[in-house]
Coordinates of C-alpha atoms in Angstrom, one line a residue:
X1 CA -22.3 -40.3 21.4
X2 CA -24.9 -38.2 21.0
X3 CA -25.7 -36.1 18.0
X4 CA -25.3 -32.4 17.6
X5 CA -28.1 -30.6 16.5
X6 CA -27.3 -29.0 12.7
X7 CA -28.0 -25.3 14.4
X8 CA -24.9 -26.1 16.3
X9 CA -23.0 -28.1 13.6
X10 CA -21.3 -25.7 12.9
X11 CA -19.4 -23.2 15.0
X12 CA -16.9 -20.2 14.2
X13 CA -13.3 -20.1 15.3
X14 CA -12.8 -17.6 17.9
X15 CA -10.0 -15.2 15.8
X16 CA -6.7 -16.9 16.6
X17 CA -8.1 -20.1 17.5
X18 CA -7.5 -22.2 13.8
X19 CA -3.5 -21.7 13.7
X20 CA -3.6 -22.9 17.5
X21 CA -6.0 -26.1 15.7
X22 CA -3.0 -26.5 12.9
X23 CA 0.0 -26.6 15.0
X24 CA -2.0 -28.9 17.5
X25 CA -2.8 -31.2 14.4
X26 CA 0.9 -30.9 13.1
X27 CA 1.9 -31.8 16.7
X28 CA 0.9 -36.0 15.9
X29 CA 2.9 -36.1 12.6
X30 CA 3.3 -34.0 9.1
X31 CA 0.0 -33.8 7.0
X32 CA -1.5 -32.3 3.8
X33 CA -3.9 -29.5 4.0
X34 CA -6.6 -32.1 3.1
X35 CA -5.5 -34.1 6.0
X36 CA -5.5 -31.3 8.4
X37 CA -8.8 -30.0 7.6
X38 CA -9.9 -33.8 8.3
X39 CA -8.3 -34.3 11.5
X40 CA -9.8 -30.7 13.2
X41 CA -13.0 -32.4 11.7
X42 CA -13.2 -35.2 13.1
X43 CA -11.0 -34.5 16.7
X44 CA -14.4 -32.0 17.4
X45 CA -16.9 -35.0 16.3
X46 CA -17.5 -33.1 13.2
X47 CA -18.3 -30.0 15.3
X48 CA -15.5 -27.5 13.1
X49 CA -15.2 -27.8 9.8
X50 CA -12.6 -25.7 8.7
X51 CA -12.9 -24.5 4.5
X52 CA -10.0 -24.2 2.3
X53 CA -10.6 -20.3 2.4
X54 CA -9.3 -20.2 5.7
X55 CA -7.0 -23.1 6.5
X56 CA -4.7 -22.6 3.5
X57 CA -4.0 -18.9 4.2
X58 CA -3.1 -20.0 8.1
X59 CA -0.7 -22.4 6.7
X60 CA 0.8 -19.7 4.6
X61 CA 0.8 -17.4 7.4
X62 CA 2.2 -20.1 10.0
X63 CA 4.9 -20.9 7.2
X64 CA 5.7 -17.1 6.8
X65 CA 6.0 -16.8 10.4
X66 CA 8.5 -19.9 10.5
X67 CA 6.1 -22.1 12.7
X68 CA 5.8 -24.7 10.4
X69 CA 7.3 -25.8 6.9
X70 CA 6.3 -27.7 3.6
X71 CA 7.5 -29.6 0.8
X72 CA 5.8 -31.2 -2.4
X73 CA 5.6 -35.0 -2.1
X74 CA 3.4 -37.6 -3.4
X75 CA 0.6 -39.5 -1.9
X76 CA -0.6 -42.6 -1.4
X77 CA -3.4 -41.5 -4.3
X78 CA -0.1 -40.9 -6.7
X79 CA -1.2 -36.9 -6.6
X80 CA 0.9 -34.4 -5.5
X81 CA 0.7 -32.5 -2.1
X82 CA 2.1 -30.2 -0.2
X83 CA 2.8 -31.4 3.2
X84 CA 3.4 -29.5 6.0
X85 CA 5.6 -30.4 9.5
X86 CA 5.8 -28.6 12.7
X87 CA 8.7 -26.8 12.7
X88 CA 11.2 -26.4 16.4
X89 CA 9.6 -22.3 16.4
X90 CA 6.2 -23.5 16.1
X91 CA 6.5 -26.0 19.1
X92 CA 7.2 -23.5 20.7
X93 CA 4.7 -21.5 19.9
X94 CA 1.9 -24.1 20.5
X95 CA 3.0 -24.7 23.9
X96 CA 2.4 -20.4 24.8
X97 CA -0.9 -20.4 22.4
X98 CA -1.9 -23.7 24.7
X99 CA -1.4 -21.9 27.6
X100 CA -3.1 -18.5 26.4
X101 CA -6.3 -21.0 25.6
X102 CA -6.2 -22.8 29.1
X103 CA -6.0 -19.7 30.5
X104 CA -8.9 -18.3 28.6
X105 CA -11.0 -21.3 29.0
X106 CA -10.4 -21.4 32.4
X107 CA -11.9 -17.7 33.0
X108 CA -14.7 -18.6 31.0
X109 CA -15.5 -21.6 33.2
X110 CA -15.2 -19.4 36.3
X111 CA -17.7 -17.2 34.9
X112 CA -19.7 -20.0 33.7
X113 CA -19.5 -21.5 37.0
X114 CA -22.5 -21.1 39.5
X115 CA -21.0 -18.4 42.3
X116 CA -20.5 -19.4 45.9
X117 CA -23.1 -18.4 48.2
X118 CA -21.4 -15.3 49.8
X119 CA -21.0 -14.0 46.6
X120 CA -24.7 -13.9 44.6

């Protein structure tokens, strides 16, 4: 694997993109907000790196909205977290925000895309 330059390390979430990240993540199995952070991390070879000032407000904005929920339980580590679970509403909305992103990222591709010779 090659490495990624530290210009690039880093990269912003497109508005919308880090609840898509979250339900994605919640989609394997319930996790902590430590846990989710880690698996975004590490699921883009250490590309997004997503800070507690935004991931905890999406969780409390996806649990608002229903799309996932949370209870307190204890660790492995004995602490106590707060872990969150995919909830039947926010499968649901994972599979449209999946398809909104294909759909994007496959008219980004197109314009990407060299154009056929009758049309340069």
């Amino acid at each position: 694997m090659a490495d990624i330059p530290s210009s690039v390390s880093r990269i912003e979430l497109l508005q919308g993109t880090l609840d898509l990240l979250v339900l994605q993540t919640l989609r394997w199995g319930p996790r902590h907000g430590y846990g989710i952070a880690q698996m975004i991390r590490a699921g883009s070879r250490d590309v997004l790196q997503v800070d507690t000032g935004s991931l905890y407000p999406a969780l409390h904005r996806l649990e608002k909205a229903g799309a996932i929920s949370a209870e307190w339980e204890t660790s492995e580590n004995k602490q106590r977290v707060r872990v969150y679970r995919l909830t039947a509403a926010g499968r649901k909305q994972l599979a449209a925000e999946r398809s909104k992103w294909e759909q994007l990222a496959g008219a980004i591709a197109g314009v990407m895309a060299k154009p056929a010779a009758s049309e340069s």
